[in-house]
PDB file of C-alpha atoms and ligand atoms in Angstrom:
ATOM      1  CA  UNK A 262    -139.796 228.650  67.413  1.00 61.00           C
ATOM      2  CA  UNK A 263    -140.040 226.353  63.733  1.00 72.00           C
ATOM      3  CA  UNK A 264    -141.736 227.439  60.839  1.00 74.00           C
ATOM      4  CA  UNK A 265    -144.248 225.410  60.850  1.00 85.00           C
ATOM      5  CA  UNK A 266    -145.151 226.330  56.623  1.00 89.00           C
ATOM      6  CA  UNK A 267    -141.473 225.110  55.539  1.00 84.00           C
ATOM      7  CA  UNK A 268    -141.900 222.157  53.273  1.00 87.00           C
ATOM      8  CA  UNK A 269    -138.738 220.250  52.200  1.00 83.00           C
ATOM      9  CA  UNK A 270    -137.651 219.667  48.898  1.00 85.00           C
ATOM     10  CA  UNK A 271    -138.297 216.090  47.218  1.00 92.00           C
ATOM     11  CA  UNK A 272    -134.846 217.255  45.776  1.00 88.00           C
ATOM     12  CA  UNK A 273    -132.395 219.399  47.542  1.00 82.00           C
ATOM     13  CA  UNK A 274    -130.543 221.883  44.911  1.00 84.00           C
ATOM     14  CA  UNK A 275    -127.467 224.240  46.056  1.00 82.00           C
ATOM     15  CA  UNK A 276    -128.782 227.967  46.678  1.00 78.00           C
ATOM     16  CA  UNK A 277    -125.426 228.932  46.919  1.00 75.00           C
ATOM     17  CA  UNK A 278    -126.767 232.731  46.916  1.00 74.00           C
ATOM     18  CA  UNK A 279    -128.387 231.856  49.940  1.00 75.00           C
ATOM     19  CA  UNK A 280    -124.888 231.031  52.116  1.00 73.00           C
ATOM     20  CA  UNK A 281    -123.102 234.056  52.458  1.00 73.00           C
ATOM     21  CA  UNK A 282    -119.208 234.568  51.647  1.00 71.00           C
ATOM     22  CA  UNK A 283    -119.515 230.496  53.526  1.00 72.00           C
ATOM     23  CA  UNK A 284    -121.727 229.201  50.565  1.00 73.00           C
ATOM     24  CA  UNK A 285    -118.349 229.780  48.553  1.00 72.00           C
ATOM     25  CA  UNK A 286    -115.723 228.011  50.743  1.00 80.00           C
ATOM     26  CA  UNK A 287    -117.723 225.045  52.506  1.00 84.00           C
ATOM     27  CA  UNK A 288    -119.430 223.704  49.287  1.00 85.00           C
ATOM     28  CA  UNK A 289    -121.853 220.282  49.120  1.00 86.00           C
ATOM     29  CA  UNK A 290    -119.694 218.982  46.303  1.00 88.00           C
ATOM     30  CA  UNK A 291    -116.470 216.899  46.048  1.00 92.00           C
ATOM     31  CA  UNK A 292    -114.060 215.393  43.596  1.00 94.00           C
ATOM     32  CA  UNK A 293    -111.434 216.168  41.036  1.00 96.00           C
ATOM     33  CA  UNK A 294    -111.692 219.081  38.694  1.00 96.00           C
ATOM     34  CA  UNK A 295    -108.620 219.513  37.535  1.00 97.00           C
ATOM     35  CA  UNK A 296    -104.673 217.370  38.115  1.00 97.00           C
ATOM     36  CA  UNK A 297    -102.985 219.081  40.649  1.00 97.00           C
ATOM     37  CA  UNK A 298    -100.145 217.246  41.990  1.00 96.00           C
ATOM     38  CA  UNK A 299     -99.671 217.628  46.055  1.00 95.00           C
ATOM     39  CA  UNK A 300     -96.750 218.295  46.917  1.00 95.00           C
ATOM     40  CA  UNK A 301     -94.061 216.127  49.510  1.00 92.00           C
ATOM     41  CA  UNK A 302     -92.339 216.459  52.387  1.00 95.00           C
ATOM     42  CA  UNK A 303     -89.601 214.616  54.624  1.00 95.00           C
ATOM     43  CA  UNK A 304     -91.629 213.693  57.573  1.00 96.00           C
ATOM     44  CA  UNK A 305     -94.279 210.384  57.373  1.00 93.00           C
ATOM     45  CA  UNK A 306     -97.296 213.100  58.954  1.00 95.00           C
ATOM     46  CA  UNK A 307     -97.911 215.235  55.517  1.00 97.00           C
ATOM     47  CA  UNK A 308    -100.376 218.203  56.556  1.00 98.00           C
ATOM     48  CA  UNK A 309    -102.663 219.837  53.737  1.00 98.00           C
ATOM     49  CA  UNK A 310    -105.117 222.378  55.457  1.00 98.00           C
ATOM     50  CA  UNK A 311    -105.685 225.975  56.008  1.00 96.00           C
ATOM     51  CA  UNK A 312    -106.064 228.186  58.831  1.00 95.00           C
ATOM     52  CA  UNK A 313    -110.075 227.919  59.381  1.00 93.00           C
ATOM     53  CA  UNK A 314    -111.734 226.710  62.398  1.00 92.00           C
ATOM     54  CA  UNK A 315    -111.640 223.441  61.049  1.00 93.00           C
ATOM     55  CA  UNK A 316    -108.530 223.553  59.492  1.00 95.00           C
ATOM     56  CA  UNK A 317    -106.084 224.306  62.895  1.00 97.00           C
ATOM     57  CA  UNK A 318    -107.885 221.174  64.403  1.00 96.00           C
ATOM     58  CA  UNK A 319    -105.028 218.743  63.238  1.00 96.00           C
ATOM     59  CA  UNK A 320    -102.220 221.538  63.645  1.00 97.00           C
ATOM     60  CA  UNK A 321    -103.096 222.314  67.152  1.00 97.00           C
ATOM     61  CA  UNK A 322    -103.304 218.466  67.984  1.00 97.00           C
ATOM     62  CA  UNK A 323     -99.723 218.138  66.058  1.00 97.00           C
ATOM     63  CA  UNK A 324     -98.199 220.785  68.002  1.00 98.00           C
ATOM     64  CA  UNK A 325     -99.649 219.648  71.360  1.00 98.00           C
ATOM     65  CA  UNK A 326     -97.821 216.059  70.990  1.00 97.00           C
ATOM     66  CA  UNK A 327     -94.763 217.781  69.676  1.00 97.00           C
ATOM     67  CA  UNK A 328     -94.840 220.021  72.955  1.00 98.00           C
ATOM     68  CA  UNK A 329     -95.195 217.254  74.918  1.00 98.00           C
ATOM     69  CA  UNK A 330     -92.354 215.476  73.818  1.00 97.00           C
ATOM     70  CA  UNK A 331     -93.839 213.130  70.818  1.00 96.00           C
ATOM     71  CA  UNK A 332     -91.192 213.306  68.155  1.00 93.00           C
ATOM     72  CA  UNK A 333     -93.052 211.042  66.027  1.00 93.00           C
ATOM     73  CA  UNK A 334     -95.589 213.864  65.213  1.00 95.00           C
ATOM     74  CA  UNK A 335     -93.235 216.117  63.333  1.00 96.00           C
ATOM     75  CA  UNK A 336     -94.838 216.902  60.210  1.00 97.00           C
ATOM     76  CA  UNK A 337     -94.941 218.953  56.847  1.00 98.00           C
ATOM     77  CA  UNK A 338     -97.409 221.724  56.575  1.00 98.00           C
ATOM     78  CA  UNK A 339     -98.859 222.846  53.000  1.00 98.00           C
ATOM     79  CA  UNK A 340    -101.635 224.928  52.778  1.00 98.00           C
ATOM     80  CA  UNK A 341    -104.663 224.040  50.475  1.00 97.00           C
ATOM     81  CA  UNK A 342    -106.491 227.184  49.497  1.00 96.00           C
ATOM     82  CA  UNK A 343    -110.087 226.585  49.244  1.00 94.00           C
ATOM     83  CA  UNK A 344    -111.391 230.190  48.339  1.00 91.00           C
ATOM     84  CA  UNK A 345    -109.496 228.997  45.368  1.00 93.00           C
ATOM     85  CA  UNK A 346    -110.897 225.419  44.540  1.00 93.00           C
ATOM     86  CA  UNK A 347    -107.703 223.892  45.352  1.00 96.00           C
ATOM     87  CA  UNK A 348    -109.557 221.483  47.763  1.00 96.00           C
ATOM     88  CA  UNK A 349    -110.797 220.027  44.062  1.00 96.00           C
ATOM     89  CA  UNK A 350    -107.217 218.665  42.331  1.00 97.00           C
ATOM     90  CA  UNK A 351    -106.839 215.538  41.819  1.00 97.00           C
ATOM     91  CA  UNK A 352    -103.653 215.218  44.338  1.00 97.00           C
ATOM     92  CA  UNK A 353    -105.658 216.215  47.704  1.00 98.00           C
ATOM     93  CA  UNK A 354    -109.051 214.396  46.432  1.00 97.00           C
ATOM     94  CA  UNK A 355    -106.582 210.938  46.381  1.00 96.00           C
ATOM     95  CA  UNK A 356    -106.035 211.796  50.052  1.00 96.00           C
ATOM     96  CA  UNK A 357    -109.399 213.383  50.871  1.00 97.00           C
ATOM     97  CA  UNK A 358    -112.193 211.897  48.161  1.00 96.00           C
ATOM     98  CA  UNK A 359    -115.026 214.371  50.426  1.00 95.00           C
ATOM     99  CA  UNK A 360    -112.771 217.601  49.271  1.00 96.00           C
ATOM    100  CA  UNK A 361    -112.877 219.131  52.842  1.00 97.00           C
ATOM    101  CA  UNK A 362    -109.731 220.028  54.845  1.00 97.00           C
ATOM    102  CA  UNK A 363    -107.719 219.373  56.666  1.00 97.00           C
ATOM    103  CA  UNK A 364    -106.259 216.152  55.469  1.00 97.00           C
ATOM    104  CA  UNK A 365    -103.389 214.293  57.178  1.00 96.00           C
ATOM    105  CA  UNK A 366    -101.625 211.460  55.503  1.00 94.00           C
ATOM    106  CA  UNK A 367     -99.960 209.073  58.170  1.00 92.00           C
ATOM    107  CA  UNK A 368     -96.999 207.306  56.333  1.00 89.00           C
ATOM    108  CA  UNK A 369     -95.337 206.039  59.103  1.00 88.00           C
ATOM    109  CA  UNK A 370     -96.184 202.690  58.950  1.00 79.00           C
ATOM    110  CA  UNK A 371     -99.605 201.883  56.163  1.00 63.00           C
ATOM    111  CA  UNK A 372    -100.853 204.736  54.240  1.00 57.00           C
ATOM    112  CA  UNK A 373    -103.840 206.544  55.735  1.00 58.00           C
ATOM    113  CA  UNK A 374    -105.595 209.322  56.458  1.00 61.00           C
ATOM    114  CA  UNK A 375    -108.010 211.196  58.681  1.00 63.00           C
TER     115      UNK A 375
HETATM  116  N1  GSH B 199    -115.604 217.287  59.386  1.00 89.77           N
HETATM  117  C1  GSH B 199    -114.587 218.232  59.030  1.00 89.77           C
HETATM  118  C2  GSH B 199    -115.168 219.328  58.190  1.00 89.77           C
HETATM  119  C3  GSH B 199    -114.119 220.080  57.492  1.00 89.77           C
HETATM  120  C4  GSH B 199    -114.676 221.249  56.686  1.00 89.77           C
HETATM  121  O1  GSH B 199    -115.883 221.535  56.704  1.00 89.77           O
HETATM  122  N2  GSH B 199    -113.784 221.928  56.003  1.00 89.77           N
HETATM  123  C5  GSH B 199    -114.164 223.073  55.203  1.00 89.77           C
HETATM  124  C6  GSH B 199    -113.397 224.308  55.662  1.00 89.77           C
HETATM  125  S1  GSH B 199    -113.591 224.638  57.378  1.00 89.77           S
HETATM  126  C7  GSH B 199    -113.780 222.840  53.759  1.00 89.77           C
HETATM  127  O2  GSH B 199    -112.803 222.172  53.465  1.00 89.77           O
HETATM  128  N3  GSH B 199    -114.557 223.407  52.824  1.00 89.77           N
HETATM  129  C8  GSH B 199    -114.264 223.311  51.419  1.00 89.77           C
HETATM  130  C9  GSH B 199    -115.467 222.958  50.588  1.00 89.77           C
HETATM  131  O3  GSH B 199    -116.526 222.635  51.137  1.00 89.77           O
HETATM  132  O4  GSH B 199    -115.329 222.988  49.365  1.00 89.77           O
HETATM  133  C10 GSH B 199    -113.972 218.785  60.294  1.00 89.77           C
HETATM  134  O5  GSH B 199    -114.688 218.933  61.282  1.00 89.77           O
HETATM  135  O6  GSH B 199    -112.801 219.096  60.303  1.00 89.77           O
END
């Protein structure tokens, strides 16, 4: 059934009251807000995610490759807590300018990202 009465907004605002405990960790913003170096590992697949829904997507593919014999997905894993904003320094938004995770740098060969 649709409400029928609901008008949209000519300009949609955050009601971030209206979200839940979720209005606070999947937020319609992105960018820098503070420097926040990421940090570096030895393998060319660098990891920065955390264990949500979303988050073990890119783990779970990782690990399926490794189990199946593809040594070129060995990665590092960091986690990138975004209860705590962390999805906002400067060091993850070069990787991930839309602030969501997870973020995988490739840097096997050119450097990207999905
Ligand atoms: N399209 C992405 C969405 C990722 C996403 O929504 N990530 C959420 C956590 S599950 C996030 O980083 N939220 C932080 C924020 O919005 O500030 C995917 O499907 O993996």
């Amino acid at each position: 059934m649709t409400d029928a009465t609901y008008i949209p907004p000519k300009v949609w605002t955050w009601d971030a009251g209206s979200g839940g405990k979720f209005a606070n960790i999947n937020r319609p913003i992105a960018g820098a807000t503070h420097d926040k170096e990421l940090a570096k590992g030895k393998h060319p697949m660098q990891l920065h995610s955390l264990a949500t829904p979303n988050g073990v997507k890119v783990t779970v593919m990782l690990e399926e490759l490794l189990a199946a014999g593809f040594t070129g997905a060995e990665y590092d894993a960091y986690i990138v807590n975004i209860m705590e904003g962390e999805q906002f320094g400067s060091g993850f938004v070069d990787i991930n300018p839309n602030s969501k995770i997870p973020a995988l740098m490739d840097n096997s060969t050119t450097h990207t990202c999905i």
